[in-house]
mmCIF file of C-alpha atoms in Angstrom:
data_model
loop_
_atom_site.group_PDB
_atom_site.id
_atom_site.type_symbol
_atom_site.label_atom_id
_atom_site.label_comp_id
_atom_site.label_asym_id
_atom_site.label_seq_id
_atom_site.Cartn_x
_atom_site.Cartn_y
_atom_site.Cartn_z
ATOM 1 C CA UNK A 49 79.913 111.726 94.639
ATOM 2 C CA UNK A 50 80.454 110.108 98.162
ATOM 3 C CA UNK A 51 81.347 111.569 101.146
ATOM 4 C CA UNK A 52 81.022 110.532 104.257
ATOM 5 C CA UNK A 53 82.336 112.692 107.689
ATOM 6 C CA UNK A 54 83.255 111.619 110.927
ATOM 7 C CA UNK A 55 85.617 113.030 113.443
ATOM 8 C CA UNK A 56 89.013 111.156 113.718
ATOM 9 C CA UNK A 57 89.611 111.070 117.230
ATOM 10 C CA UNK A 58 87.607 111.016 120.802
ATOM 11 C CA UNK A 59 88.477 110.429 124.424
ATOM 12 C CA UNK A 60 86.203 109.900 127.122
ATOM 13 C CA UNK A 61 86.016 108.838 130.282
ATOM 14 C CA UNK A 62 85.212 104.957 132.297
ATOM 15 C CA UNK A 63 81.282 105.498 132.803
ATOM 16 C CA UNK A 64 80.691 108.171 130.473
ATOM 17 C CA UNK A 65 78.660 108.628 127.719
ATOM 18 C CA UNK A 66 79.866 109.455 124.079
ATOM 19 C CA UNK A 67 77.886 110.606 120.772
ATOM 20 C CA UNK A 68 80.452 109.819 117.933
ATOM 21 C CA UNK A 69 78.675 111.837 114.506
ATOM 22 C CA UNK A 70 78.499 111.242 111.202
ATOM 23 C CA UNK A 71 77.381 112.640 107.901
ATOM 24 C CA UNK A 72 77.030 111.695 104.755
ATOM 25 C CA UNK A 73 76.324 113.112 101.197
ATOM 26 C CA UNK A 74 75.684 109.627 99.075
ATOM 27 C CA UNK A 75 73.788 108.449 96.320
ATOM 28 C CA UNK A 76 71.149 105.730 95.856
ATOM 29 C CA UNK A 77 71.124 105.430 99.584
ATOM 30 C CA UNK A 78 69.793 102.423 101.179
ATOM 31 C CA UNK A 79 70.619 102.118 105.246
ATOM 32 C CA UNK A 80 73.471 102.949 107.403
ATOM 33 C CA UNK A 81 75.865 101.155 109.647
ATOM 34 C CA UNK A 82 77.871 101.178 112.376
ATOM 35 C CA UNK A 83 80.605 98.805 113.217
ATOM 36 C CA UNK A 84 83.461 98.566 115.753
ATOM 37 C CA UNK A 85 86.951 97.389 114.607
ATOM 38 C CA UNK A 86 89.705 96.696 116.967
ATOM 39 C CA UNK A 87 93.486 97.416 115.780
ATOM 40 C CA UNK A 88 94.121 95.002 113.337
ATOM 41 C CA UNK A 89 91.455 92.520 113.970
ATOM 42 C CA UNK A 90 87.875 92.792 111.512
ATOM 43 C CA UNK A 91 84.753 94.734 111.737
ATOM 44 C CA UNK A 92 82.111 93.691 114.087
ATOM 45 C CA UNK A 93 78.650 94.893 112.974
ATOM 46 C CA UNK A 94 76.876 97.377 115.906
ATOM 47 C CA UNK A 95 73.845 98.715 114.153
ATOM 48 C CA UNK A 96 71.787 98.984 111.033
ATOM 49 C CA UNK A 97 69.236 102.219 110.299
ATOM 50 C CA UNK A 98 67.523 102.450 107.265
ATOM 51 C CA UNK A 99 64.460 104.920 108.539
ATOM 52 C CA UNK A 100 64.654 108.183 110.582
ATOM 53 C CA UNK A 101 64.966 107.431 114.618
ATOM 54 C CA UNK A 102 66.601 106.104 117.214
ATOM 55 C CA UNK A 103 67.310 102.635 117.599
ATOM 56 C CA UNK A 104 68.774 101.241 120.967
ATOM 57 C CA UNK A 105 70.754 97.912 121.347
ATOM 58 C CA UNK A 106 71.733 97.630 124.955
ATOM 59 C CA UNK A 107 74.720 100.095 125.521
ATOM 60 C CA UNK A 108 74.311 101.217 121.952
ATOM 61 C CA UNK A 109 72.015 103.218 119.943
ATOM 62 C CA UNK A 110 71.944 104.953 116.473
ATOM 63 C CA UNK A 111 69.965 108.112 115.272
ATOM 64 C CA UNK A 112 69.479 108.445 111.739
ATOM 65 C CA UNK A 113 68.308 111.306 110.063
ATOM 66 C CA UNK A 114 67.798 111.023 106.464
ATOM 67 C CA UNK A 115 66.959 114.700 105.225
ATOM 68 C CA UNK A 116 69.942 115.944 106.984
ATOM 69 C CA UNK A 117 72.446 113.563 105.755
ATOM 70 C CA UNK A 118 73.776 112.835 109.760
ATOM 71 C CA UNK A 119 73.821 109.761 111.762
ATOM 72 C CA UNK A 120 74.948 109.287 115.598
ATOM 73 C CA UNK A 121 76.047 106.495 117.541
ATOM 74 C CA UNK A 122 75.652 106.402 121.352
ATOM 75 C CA UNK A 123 77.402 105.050 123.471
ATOM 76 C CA UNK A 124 76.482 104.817 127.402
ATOM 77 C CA UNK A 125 78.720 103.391 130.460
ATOM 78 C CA UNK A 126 81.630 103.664 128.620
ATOM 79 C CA UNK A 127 84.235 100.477 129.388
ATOM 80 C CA UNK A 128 87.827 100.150 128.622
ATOM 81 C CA UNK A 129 87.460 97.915 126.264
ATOM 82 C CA UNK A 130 85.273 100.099 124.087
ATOM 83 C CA UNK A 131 87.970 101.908 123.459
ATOM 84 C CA UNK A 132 88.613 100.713 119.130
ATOM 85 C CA UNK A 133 87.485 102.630 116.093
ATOM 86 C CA UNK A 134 83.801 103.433 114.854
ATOM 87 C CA UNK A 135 83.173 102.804 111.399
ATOM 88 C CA UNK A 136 80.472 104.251 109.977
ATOM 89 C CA UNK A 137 78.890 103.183 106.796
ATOM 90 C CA UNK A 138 76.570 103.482 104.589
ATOM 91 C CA UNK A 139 74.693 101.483 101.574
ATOM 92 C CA UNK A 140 74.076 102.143 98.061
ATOM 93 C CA UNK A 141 71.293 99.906 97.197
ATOM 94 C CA UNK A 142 69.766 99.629 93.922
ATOM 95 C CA UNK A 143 68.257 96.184 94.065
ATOM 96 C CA UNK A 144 68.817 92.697 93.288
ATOM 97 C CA UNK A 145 71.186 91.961 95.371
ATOM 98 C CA UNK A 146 73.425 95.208 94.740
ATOM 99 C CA UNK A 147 74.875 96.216 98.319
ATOM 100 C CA UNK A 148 77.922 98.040 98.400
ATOM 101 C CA UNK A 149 78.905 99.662 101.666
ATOM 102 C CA UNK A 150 81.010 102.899 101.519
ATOM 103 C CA UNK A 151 82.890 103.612 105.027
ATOM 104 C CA UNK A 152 83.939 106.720 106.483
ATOM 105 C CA UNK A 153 87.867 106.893 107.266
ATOM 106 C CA UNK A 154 86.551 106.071 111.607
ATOM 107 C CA UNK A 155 86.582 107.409 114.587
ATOM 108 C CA UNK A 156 89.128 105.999 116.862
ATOM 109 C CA UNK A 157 88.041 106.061 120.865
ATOM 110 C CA UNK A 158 89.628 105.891 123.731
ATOM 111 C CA UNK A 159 88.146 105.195 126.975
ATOM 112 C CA UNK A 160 90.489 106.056 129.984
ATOM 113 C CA UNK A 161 89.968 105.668 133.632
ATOM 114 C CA UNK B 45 84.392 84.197 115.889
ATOM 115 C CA UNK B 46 82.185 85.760 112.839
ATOM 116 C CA UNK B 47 81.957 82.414 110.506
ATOM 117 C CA UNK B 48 83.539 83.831 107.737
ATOM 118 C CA UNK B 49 86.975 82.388 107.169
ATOM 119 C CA UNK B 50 90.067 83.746 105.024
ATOM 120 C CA UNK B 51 93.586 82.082 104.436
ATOM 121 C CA UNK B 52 96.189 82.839 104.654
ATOM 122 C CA UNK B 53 96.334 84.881 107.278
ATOM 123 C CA UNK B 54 99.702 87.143 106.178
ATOM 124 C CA UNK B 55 101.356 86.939 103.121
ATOM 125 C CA UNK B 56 104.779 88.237 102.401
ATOM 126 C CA UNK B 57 106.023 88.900 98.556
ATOM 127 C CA UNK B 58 107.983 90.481 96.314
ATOM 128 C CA UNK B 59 106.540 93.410 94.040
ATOM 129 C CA UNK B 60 105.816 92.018 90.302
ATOM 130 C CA UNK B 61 104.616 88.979 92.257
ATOM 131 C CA UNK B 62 100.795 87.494 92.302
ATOM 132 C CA UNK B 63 98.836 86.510 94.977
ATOM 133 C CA UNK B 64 95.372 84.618 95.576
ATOM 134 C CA UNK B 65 93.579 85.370 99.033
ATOM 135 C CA UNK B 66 90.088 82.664 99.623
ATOM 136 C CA UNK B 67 87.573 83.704 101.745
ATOM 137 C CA UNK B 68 84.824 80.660 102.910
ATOM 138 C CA UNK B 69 81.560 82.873 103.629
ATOM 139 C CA UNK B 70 79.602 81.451 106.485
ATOM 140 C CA UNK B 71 77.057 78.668 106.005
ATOM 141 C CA UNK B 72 73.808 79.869 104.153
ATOM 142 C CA UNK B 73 75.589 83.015 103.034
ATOM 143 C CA UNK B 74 74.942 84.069 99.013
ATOM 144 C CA UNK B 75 77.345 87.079 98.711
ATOM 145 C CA UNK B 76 80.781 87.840 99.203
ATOM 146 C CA UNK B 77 82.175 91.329 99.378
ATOM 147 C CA UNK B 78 86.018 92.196 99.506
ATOM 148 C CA UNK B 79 87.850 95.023 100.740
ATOM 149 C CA UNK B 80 91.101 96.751 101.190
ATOM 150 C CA UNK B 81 92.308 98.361 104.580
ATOM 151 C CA UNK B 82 95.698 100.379 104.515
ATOM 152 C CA UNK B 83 96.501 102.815 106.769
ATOM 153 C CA UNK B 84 96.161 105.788 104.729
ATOM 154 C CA UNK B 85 92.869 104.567 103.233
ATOM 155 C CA UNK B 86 90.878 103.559 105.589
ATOM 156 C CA UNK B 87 88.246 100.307 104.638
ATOM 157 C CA UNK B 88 87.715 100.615 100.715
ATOM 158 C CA UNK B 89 84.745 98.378 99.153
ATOM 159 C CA UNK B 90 86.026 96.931 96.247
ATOM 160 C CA UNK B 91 83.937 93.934 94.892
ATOM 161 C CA UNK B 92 80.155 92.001 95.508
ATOM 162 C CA UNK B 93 79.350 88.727 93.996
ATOM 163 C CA UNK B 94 75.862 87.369 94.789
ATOM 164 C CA UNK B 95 75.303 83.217 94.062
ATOM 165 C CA UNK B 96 78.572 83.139 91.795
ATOM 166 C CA UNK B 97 77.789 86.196 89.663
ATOM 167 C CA UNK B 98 79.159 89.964 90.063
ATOM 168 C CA UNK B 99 76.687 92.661 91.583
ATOM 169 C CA UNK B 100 79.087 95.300 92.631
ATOM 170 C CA UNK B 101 82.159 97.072 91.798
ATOM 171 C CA UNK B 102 84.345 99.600 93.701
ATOM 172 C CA UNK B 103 87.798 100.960 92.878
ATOM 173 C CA UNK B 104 88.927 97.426 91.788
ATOM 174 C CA UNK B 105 92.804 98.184 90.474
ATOM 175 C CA UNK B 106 92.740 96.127 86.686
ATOM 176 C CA UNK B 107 95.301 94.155 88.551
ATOM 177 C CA UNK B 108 93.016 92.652 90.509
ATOM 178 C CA UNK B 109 90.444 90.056 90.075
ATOM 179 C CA UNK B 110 87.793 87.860 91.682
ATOM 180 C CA UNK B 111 85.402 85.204 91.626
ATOM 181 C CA UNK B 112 83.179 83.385 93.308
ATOM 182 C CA UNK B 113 82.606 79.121 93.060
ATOM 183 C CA UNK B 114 79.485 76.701 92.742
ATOM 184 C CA UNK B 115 80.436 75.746 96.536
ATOM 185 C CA UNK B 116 80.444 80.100 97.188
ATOM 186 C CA UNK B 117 83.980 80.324 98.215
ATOM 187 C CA UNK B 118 85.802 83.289 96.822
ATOM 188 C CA UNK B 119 89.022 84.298 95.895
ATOM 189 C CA UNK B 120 91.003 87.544 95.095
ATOM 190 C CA UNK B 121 93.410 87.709 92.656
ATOM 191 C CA UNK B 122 96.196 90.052 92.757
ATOM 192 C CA UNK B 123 98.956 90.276 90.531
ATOM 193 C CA UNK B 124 102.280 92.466 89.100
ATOM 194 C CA UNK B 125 102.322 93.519 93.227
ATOM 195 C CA UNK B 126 103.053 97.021 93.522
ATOM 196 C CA UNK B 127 104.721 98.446 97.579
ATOM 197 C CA UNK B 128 101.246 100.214 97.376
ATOM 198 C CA UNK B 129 99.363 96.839 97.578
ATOM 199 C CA UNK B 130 100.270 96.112 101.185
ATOM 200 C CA UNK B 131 97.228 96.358 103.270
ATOM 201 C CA UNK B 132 94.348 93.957 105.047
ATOM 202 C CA UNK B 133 92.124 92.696 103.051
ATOM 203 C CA UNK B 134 89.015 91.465 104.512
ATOM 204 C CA UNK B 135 86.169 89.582 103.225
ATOM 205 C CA UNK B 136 82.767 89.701 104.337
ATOM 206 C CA UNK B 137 79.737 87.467 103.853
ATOM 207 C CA UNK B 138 75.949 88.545 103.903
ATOM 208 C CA UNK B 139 72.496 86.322 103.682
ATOM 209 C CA UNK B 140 71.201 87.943 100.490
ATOM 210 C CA UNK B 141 72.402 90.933 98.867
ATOM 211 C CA UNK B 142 71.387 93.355 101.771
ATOM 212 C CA UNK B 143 71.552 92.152 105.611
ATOM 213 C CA UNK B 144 74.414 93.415 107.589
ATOM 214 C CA UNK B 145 78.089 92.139 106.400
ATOM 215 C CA UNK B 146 79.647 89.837 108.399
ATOM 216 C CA UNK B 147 83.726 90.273 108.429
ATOM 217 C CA UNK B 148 86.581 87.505 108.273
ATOM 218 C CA UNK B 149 89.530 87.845 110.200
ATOM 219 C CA UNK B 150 91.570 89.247 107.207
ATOM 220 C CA UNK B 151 94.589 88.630 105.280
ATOM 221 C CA UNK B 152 97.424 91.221 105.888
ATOM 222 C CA UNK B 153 99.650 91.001 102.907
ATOM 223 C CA UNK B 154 102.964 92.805 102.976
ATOM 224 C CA UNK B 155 104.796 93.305 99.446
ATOM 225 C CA UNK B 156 108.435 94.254 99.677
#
């Protein structure tokens, strides 16, 4: 089956930092994402890790560990207008060309003064 | 602006009714993915096609259909609309059958 965990709801503060988790329990498992979606507009893509470790995009980063099943994304100097919901996702790969992305249900932020 | 485009933006029809959503991928793209976002459900995968030919499958209702063209636009086809339909649907558009999807703006369709 195909689960994936995150928590529904964070607030933080302006200038703050904010670890927003995630686990999974997936098959055939091939990377995961992270992407930011403001209220009714689409998914912007954030970050992509396929091996354990951190990576770090600006204000961003994503830890993946693959044996646990648990992925974070980081964010640092919080702003208002990070304040939109965190998708996390993650691929079932099985090769040529298969790529089918299951989400979690998001984690909606918000940033306040 | 992400490249990928989808028309028409909101749709408004009756249950029983049928519906066709396009979705132009961006230039140089060879897959197109579809999904459903209702508010209960959060963002549910529910098709791949790769160069005009069908790699993936989610919970894809019978109802529903797709395709993809020669030129790689794509369209979803849904049909005998039930009030349980309404939702975005996005499309997305990838390189080859693994880089990072790239979202269109969406289609919201609203069946009453």
């Amino acid at each position: 089956g195909q689960n994936i965990d995150q928590p529904t709801e964070m607030t933080a503060t302006e200038g703050a930092i904010v670890q927003i988790n995630c686990t999974y329990q997936t098959s055939g498992f091939n990377g995961l994402f992270w992407y930011q979606q403001h209220a009714g507009e689409a998914p912007t893509f954030l970050s992509y890790n396929v091996l354990d470790g951190l990576e770090e995009k600006g204000r961003f980063s994503s830890f993946l560990s693959r044996s646990k099943g648990y992925s974070y994304l980081l964010l640092k100097e919080l702003q208002m207008k990070d304040s939109a919901s965190y998708l996390c996702a993650v691929r079932e790969g099985y090769g040529g060309g298969y790529n089918k992305l299951i989400f979690g249900a998001g984690t909606r932020l918000a940033v306040h003064p | 602006d992400s490249g990928v485009t989808q028309t028409p933006k909101h749709l408004i029809t009756a249950t029983g009714q049928r519906v066709t959503l396009r979705c132009s991928p961006r230039s140089g793209d060879l897959s197109v993915y579809w999904y459903q976002q209702s508010l209960d459900q959060g963002l549910q995968f529910l098709i791949q096609y790769y160069n005009g030919e069908e790699r993936a499958k989610g919970n894809i209702l019978e109802r529903f259909s797709a395709q993809q063209f020669p030129d790689l636009h794509s369209e979803l086809n849904l049909s005998s609309l039930e009030l349980g339909d309404s939702a975005l649907y996005f499309c997305a558009s990838s390189e080859r059958g693994h880089n990072e999807q790239f979202f269109g703006p969406g289609t919201r369709l609203t069946v009453l």
